[in-house]
CSV table of C-alpha atoms in Angstrom, one decimal:
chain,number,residue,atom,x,y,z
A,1,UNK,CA,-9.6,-19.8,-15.4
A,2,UNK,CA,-11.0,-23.1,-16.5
A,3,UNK,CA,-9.6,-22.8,-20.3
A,4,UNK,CA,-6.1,-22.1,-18.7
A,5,UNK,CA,-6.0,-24.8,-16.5
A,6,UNK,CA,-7.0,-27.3,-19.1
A,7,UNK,CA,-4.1,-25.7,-21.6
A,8,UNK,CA,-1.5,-26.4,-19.0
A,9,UNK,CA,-2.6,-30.0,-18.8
A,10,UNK,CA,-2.9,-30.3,-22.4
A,11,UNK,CA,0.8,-29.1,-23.3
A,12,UNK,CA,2.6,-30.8,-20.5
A,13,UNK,CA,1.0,-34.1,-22.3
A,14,UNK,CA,2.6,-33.1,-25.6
A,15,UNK,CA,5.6,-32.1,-24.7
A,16,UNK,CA,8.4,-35.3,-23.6
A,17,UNK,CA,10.2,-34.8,-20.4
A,18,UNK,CA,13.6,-35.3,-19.2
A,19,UNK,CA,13.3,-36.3,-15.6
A,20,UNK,CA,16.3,-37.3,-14.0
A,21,UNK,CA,15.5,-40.0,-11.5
A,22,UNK,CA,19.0,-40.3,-9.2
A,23,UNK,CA,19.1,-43.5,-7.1
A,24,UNK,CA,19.3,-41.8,-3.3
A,25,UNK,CA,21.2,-43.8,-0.7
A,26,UNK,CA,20.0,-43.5,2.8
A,27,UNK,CA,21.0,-45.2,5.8
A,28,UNK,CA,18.4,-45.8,8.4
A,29,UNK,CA,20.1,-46.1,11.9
A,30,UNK,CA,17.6,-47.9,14.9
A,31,UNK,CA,18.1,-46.6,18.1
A,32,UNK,CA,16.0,-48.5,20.9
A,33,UNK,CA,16.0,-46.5,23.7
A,34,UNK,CA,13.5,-49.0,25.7
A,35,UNK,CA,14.4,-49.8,29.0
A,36,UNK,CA,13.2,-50.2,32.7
A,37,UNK,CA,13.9,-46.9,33.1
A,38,UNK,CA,11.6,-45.4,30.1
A,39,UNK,CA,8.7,-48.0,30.8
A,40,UNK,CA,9.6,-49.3,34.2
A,41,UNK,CA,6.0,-51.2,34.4
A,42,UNK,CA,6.5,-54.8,34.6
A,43,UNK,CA,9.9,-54.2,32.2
A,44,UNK,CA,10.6,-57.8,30.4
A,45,UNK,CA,14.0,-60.3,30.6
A,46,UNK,CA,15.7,-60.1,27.7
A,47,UNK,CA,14.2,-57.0,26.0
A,48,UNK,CA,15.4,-57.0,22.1
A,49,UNK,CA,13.6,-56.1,18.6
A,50,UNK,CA,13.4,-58.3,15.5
A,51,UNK,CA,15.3,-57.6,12.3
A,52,UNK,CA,13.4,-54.7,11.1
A,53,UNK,CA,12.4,-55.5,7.7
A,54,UNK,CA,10.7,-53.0,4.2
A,55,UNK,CA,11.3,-51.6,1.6
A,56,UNK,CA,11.3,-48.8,-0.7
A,57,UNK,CA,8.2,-48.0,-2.5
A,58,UNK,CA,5.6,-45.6,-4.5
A,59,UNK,CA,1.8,-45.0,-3.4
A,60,UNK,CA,0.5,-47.8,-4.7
A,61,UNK,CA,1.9,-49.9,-2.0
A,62,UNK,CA,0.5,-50.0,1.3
A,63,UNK,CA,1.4,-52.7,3.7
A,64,UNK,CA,-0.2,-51.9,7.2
A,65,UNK,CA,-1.7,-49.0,8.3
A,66,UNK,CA,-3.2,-48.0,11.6
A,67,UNK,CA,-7.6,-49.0,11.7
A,68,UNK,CA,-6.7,-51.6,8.7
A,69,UNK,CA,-6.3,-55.1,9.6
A,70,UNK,CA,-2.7,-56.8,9.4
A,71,UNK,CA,-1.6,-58.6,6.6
A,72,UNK,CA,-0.1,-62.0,7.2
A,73,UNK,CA,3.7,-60.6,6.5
A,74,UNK,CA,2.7,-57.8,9.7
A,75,UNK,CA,1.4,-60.5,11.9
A,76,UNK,CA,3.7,-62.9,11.5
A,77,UNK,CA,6.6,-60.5,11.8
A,78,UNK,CA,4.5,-58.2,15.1
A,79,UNK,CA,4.0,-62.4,17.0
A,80,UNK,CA,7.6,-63.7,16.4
A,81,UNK,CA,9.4,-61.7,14.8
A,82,UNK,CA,10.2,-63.8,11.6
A,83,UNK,CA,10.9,-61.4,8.4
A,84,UNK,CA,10.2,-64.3,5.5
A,85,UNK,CA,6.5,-63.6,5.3
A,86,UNK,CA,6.8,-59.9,5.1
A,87,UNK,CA,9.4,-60.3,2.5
A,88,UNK,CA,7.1,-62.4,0.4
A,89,UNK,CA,4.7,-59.7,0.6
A,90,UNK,CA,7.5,-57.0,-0.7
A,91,UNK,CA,8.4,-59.7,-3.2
A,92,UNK,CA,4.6,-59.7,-4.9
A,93,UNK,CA,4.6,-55.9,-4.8
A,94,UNK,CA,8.0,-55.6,-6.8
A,95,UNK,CA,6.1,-58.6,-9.3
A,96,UNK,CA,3.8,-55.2,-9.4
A,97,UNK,CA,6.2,-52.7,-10.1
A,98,UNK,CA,5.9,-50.9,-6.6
A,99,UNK,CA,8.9,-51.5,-5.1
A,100,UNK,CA,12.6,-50.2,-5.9
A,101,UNK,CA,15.0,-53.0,-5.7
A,102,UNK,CA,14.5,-55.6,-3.1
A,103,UNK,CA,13.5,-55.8,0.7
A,104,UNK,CA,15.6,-54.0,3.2
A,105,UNK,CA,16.4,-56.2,6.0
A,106,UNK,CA,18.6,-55.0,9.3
A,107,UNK,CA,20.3,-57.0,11.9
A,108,UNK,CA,17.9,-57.9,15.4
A,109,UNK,CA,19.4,-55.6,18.3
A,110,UNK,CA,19.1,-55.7,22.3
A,111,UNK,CA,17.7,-53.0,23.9
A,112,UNK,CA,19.1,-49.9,24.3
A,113,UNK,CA,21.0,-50.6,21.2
A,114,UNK,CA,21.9,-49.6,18.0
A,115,UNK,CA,21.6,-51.0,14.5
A,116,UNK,CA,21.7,-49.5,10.8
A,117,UNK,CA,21.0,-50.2,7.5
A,118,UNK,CA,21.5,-48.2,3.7
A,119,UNK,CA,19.1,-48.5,0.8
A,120,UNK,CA,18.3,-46.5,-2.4
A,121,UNK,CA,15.2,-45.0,-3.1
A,122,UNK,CA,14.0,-42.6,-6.4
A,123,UNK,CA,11.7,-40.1,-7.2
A,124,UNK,CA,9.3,-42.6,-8.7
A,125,UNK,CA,9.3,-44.8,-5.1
A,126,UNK,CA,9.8,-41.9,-2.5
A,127,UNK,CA,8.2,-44.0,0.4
A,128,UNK,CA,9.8,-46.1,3.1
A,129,UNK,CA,8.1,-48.5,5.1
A,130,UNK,CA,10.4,-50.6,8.1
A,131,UNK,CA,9.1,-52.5,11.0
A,132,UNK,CA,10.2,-54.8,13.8
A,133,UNK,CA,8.6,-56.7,16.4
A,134,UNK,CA,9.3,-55.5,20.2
A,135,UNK,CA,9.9,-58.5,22.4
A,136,UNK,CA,9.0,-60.0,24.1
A,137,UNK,CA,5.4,-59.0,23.3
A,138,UNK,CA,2.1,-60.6,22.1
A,139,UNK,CA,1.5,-58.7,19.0
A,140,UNK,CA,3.2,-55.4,19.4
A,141,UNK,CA,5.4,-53.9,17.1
A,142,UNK,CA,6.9,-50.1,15.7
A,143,UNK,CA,8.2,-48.9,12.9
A,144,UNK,CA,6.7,-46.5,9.3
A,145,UNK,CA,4.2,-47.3,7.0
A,146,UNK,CA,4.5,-45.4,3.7
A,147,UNK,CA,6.7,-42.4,5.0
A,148,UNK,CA,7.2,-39.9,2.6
A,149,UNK,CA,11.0,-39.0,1.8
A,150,UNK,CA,10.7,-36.6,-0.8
A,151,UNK,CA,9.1,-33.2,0.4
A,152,UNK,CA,8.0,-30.4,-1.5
A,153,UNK,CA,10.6,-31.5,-4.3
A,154,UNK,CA,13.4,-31.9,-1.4
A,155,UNK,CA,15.2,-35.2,-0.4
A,156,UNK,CA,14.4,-34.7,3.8
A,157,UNK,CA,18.0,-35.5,5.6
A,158,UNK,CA,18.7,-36.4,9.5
A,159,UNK,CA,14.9,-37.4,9.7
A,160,UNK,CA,13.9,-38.4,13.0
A,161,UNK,CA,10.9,-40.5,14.0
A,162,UNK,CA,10.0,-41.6,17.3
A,163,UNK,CA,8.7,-44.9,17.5
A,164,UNK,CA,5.5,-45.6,19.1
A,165,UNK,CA,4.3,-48.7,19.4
A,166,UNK,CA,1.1,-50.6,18.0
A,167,UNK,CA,-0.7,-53.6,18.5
A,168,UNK,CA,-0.8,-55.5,15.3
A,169,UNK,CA,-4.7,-57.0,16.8
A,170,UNK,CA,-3.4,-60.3,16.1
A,171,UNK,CA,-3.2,-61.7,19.9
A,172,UNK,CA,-4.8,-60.5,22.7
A,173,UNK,CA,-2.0,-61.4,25.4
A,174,UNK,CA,-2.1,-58.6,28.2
A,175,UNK,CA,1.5,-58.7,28.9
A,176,UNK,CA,4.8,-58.8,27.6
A,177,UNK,CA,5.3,-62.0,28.3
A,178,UNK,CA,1.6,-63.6,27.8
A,179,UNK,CA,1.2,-66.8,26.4
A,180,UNK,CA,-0.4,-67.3,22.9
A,181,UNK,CA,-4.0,-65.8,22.9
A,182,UNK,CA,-5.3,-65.9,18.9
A,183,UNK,CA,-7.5,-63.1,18.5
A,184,UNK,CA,-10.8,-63.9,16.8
A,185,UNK,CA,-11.5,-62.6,14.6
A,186,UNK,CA,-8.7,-60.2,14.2
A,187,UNK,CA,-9.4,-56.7,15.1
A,188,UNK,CA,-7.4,-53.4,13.4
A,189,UNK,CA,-4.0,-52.3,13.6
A,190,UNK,CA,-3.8,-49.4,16.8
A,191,UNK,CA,-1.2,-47.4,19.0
A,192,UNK,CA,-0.5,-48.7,22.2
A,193,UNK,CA,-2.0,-46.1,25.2
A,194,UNK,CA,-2.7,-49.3,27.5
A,195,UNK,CA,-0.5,-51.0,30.0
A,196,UNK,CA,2.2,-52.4,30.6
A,197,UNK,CA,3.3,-49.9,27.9
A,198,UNK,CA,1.6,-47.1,29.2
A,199,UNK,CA,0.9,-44.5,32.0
A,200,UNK,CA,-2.1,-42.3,32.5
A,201,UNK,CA,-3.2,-43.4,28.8
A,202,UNK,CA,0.4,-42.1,27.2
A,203,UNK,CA,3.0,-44.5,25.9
A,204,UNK,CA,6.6,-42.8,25.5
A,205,UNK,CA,8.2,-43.9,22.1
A,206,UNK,CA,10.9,-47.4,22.6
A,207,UNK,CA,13.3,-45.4,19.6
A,208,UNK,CA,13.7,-43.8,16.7
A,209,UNK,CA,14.6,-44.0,13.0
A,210,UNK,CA,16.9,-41.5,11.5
A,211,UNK,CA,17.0,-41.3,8.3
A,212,UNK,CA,20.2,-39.2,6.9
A,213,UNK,CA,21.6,-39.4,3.0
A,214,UNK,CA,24.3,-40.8,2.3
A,215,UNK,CA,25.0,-40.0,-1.5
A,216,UNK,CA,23.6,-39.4,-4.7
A,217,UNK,CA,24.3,-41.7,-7.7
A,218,UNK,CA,27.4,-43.0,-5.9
A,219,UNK,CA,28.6,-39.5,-5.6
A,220,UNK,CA,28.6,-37.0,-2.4
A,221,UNK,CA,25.2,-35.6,-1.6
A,222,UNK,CA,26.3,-31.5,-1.1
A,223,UNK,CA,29.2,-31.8,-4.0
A,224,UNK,CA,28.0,-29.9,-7.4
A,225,UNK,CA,29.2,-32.1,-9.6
A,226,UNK,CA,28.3,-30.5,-12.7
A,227,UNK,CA,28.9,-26.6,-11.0
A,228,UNK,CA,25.5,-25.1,-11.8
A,229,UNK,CA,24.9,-23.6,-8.0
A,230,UNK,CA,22.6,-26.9,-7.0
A,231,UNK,CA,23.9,-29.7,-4.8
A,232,UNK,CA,23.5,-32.9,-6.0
A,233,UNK,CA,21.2,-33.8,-3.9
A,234,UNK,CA,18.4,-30.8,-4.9
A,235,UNK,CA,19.0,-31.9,-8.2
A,236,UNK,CA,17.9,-35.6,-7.1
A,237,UNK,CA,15.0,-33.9,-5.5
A,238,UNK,CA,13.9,-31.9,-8.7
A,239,UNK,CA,14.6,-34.2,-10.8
A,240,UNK,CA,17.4,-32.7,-12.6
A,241,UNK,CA,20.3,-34.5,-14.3
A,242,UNK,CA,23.1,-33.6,-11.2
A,243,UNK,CA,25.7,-34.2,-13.8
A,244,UNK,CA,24.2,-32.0,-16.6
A,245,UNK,CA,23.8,-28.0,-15.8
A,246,UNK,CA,21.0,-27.6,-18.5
A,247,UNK,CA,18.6,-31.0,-18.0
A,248,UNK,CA,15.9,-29.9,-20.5
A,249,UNK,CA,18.4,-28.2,-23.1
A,250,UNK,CA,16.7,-25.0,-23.0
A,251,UNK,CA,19.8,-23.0,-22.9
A,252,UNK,CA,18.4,-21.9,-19.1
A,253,UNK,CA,20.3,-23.2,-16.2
A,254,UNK,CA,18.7,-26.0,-14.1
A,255,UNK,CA,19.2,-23.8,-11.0
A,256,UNK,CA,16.6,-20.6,-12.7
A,257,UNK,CA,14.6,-22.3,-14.9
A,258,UNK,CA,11.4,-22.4,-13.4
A,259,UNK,CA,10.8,-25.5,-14.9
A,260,UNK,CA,14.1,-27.2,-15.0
A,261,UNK,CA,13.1,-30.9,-16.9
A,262,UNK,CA,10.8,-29.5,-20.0
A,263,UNK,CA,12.1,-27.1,-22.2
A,264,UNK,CA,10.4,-23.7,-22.0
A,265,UNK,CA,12.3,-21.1,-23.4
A,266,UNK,CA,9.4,-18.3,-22.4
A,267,UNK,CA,9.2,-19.2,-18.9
A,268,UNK,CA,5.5,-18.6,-18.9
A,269,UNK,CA,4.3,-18.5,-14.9
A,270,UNK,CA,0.5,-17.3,-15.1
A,271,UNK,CA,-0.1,-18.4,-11.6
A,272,UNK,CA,3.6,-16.2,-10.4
A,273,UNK,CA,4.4,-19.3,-8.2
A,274,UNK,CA,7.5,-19.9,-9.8
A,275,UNK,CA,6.7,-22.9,-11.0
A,276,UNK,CA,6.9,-22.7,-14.8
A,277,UNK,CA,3.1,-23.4,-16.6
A,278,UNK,CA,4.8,-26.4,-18.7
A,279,UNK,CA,5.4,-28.0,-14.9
A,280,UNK,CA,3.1,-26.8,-13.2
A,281,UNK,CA,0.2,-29.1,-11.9
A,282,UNK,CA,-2.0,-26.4,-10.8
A,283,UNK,CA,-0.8,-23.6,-13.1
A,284,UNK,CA,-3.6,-21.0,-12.3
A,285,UNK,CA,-3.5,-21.3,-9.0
A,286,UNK,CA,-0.3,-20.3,-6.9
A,287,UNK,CA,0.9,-23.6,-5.6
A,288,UNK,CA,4.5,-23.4,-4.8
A,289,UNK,CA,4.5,-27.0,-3.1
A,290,UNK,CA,2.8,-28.7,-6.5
A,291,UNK,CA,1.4,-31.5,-3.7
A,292,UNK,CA,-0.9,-34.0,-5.6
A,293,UNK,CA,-2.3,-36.0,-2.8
A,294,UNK,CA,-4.0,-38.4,-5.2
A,295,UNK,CA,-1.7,-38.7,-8.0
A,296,UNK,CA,-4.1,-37.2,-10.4
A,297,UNK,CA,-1.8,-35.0,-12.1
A,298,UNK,CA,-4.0,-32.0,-10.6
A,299,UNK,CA,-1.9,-30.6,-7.2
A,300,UNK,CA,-4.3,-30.1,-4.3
A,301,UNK,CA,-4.3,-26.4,-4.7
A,302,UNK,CA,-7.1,-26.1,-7.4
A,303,UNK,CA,-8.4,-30.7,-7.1
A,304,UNK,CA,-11.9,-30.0,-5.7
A,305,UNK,CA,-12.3,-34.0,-6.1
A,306,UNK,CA,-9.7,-35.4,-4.2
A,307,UNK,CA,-10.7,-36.0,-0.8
A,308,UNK,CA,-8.4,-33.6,0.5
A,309,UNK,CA,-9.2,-30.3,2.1
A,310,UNK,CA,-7.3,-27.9,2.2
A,311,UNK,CA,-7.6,-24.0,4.1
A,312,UNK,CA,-7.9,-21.0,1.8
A,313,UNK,CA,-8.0,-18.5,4.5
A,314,UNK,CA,-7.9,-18.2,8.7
A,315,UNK,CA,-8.1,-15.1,9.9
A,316,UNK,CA,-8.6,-13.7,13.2
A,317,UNK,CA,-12.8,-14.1,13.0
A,318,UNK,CA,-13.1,-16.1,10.0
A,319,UNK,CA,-12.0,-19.4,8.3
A,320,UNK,CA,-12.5,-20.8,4.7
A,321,UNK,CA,-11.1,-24.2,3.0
A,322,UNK,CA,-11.8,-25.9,-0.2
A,323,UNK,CA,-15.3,-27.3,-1.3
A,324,UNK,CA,-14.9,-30.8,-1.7
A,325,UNK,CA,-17.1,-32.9,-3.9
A,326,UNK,CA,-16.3,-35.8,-2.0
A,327,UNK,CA,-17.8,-34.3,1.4
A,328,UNK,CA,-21.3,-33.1,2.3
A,329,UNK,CA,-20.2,-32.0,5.9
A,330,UNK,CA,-17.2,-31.1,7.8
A,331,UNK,CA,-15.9,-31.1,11.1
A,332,UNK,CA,-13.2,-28.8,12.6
A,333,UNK,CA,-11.2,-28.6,15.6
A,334,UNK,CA,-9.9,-25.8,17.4
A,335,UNK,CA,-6.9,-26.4,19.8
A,336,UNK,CA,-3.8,-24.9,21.7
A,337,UNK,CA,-0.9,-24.4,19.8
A,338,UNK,CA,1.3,-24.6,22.6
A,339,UNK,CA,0.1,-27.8,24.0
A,340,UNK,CA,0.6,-29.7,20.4
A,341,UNK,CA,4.0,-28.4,20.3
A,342,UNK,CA,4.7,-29.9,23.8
A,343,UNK,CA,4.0,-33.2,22.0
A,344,UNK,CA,0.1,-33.2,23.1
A,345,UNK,CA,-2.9,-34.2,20.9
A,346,UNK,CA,-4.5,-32.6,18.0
A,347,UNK,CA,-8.0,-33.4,19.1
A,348,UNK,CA,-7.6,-32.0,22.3
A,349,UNK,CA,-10.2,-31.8,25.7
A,350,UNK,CA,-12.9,-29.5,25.1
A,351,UNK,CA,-12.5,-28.6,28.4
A,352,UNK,CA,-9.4,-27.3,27.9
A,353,UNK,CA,-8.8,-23.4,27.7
A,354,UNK,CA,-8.8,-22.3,23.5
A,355,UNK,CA,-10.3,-25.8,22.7
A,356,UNK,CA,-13.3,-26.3,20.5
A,357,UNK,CA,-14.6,-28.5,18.7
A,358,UNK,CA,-17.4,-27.6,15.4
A,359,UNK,CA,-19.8,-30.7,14.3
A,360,UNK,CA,-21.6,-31.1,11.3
A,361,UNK,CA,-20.1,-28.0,9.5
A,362,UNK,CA,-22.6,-27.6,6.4
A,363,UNK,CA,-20.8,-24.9,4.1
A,364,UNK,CA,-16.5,-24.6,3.6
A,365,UNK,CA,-16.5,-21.9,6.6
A,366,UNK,CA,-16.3,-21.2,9.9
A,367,UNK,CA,-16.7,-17.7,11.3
A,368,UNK,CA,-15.3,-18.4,14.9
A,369,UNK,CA,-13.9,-15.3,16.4
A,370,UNK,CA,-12.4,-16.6,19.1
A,371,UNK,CA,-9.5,-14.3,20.6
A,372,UNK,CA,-6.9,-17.0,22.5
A,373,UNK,CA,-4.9,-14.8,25.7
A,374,UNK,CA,-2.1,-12.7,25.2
A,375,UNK,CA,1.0,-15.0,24.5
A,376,UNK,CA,-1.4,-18.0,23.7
A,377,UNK,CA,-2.3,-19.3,20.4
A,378,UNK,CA,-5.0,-21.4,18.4
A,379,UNK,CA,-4.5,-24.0,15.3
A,380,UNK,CA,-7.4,-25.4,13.1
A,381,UNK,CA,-8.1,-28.6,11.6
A,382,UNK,CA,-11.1,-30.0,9.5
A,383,UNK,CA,-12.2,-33.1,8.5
A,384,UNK,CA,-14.7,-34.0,5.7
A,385,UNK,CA,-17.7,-36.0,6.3
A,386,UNK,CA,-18.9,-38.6,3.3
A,387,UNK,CA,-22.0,-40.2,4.4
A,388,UNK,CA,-21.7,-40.7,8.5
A,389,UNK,CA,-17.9,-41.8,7.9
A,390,UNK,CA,-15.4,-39.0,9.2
A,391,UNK,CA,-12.4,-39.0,7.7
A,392,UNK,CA,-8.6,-38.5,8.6
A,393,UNK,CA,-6.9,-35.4,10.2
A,394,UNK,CA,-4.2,-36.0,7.3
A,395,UNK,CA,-0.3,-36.3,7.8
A,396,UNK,CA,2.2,-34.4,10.0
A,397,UNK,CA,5.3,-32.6,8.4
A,398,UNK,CA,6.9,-36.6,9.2
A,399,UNK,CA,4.3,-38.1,6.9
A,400,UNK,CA,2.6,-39.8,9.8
A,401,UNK,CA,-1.2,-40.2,10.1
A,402,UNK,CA,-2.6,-37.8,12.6
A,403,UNK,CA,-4.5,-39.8,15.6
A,404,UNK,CA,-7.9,-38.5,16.0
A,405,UNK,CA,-8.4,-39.2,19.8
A,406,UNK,CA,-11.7,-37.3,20.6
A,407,UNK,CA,-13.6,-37.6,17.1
A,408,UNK,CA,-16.6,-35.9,16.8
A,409,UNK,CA,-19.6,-37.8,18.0
């Protein structure tokens, strides 16, 4: 199994490729939805949002995330709103080579209101970040930090992402109106679930984001342009040349080639993923989605290295997920399925009916039989444990961090 794997790399290093990388337009429409009526508790004169302001870019750029401290650009933009710092930021990262084009700035809008802005984005720089401040306010601010547009080889369309809102940990003003309070030293980046903002510990979103495409190389996203039975826009999400029926010249058709941008006349598929071995970033292991969480080159299906885990198996009494070199211990938490889908927590109250939660998990298993009641159901998460240092529950299907709100001790 080993020797195979290392063939695959070995030959998809020899041989050139023909990726197609289609400029994407998307337009990113605003709607703030905050009111007296959504967060009636001490509701502010004048309530508006700053020019949201970000950019299109690839992995390598990451400017804020939630428990990481706020760069200049953030607080500057999350305490009054200005854009020119943040932009300098975006500037020094395209200097780097991790940003597509140039910083995408909208127009400030009142709330409720409605503002929207297009940009282009590629396969190489598949991440979006936007944010604006919420005023008035300290600190506070919403918007994406590094979400993911390109899914399992799909351009996502008529996204929508409710906007909660965080506390850049810049100022430590109570209120939405408080005066300057400089907080010293700085403390991280967090979600909001105090007041004014919040009730019971839960702040309802202030908006969303949609994010819907708009066209593909200048051209309509759902036309064929060059009639091979793909839309132009699953081409721009392959990687295919939407213009060309035959990207690789192997005299197989983008649309069942099962690897549509090297040529590979056999069609070898050793794992029967349908994902051609010349492609294929785990090739003897079946890994339909080819995610590659690190950017190694080896998709997370078969990286034992990458600080990603990953189950292999939950059954009804038992479950199993990959080894990780980079843990020595795991946790994993049981929960009620129907309670996350009513938009309740992943971690949830142990007190809770079906909720459990497994410490200090020493081996990549878990034989917990539990049986939820009939009509009831259970999901499973696991961490990994380096050192005494938990780490993240991962992303959601909308690329967003998952909140950890009742860690293991």
């Amino acid at each position: 199994m080993t020797s195979m794997k290392q063939i695959g790399l070995i030959l998809v290093l020899l041989v050139s490729s023909t990726v197609f990388a289609a400029d994407v337009t998307y337009r990113v429409t605003f709607e703030a939805t905050w009111s007296s009526t959504t967060h009636p508790n001490s509701f502010p004169p004048n309530p508006h949002f700053s020019p949201p302001v970000g950019a299109a870019h690839n992995d390598d750029a990451v400017f804020w995330s939630v428990g990481s401290l706020a760069s200049d650009g953030i607080e500057s933009m999350a305490e009054t709103g200005a854009t020119g710092t943040m932009v300098s930021e975006i500037g020094d990262a395209i200097a780097l080579g991790q940003v597509f084009g140039a910083a995408v700035i909208a127009g400030g809008v009142g709330s409720p209101g409605i503002v929207a802005r297009d940009f282009d984005i590629t396969l190489e720089y598949s991440r979006f970040t936007f944010v604006t401040m919420i005023a008035p306010s300290p600190d506070w601010f919403v918007g994406t930090s590094g979400l993911e547009l390109r899914v399992n080889g799909l351009w996502r369309d008529n996204l929508v992402i409710d906007l909660y809102v965080h506390d850049a940990g810049t100022d430590s003003g109570p209120s939405y109106v408080s005066t300057n309070f400089n907080t010293n030293p700085a403390i991280p980046i967090s979600v909001i679930d105090t007041p004014p903002l919040a009730t019971g510990g839960y702040a309802p979103p202030v908006g969303t984001y949609t994010f819907a495409v708009q066209a593909v190389e200048g051209r309509p996203p759902y036309d064929d342009d060059d009639m091979d039975g793909w839309t132009n826009l699953r081409e721009a999400g392959v990687g295919t040349d939407p213009f060309l029926e035959d990207t690789d010249v192997d005299t197989i058709f983008d649309p069942v080639d099962n690897c549509p941008t090297l040529a590979n006349g056999s069609q070898l598929d050793f794992d029967s993923d349908k994902i051609g071995d010349l492609c294929d970033n785990c090739p003897s292991t079946a890994n339909a989605s080819q995610s590659d969480g690190n950017d190694d080159g080896l998709g997370d299906h078969c990286d034992l290295g990458d600080g990603r885990v990953l189950f292999t198996s939950v059954t009804r009494t038992s479950q199993s997920w990959q080894n990780d070199s980079a843990f020595s211990d795991y946790n994993v938490y049981r929960g009620n399925l129907q309670v996350l889908r009513g938009g309740g927590e992943y971690t949830q109250d142990p007190a809770a009916g079906d909720v459990e939660t497994f410490c200090g998990v020493g081996t990549a298993s878990l034989n917990d039989g539990y049986l939820p009641a009939p009509g009831s159901g259970v999901f499973y998460l696991v961490t990994g444990i380096v050192g005494t240092t938990e780490q993240s529950l991962g992303e959601n299907s909308d690329g967003v961090s998952r909140p950890n709100s009742r860690p293991c001790p």
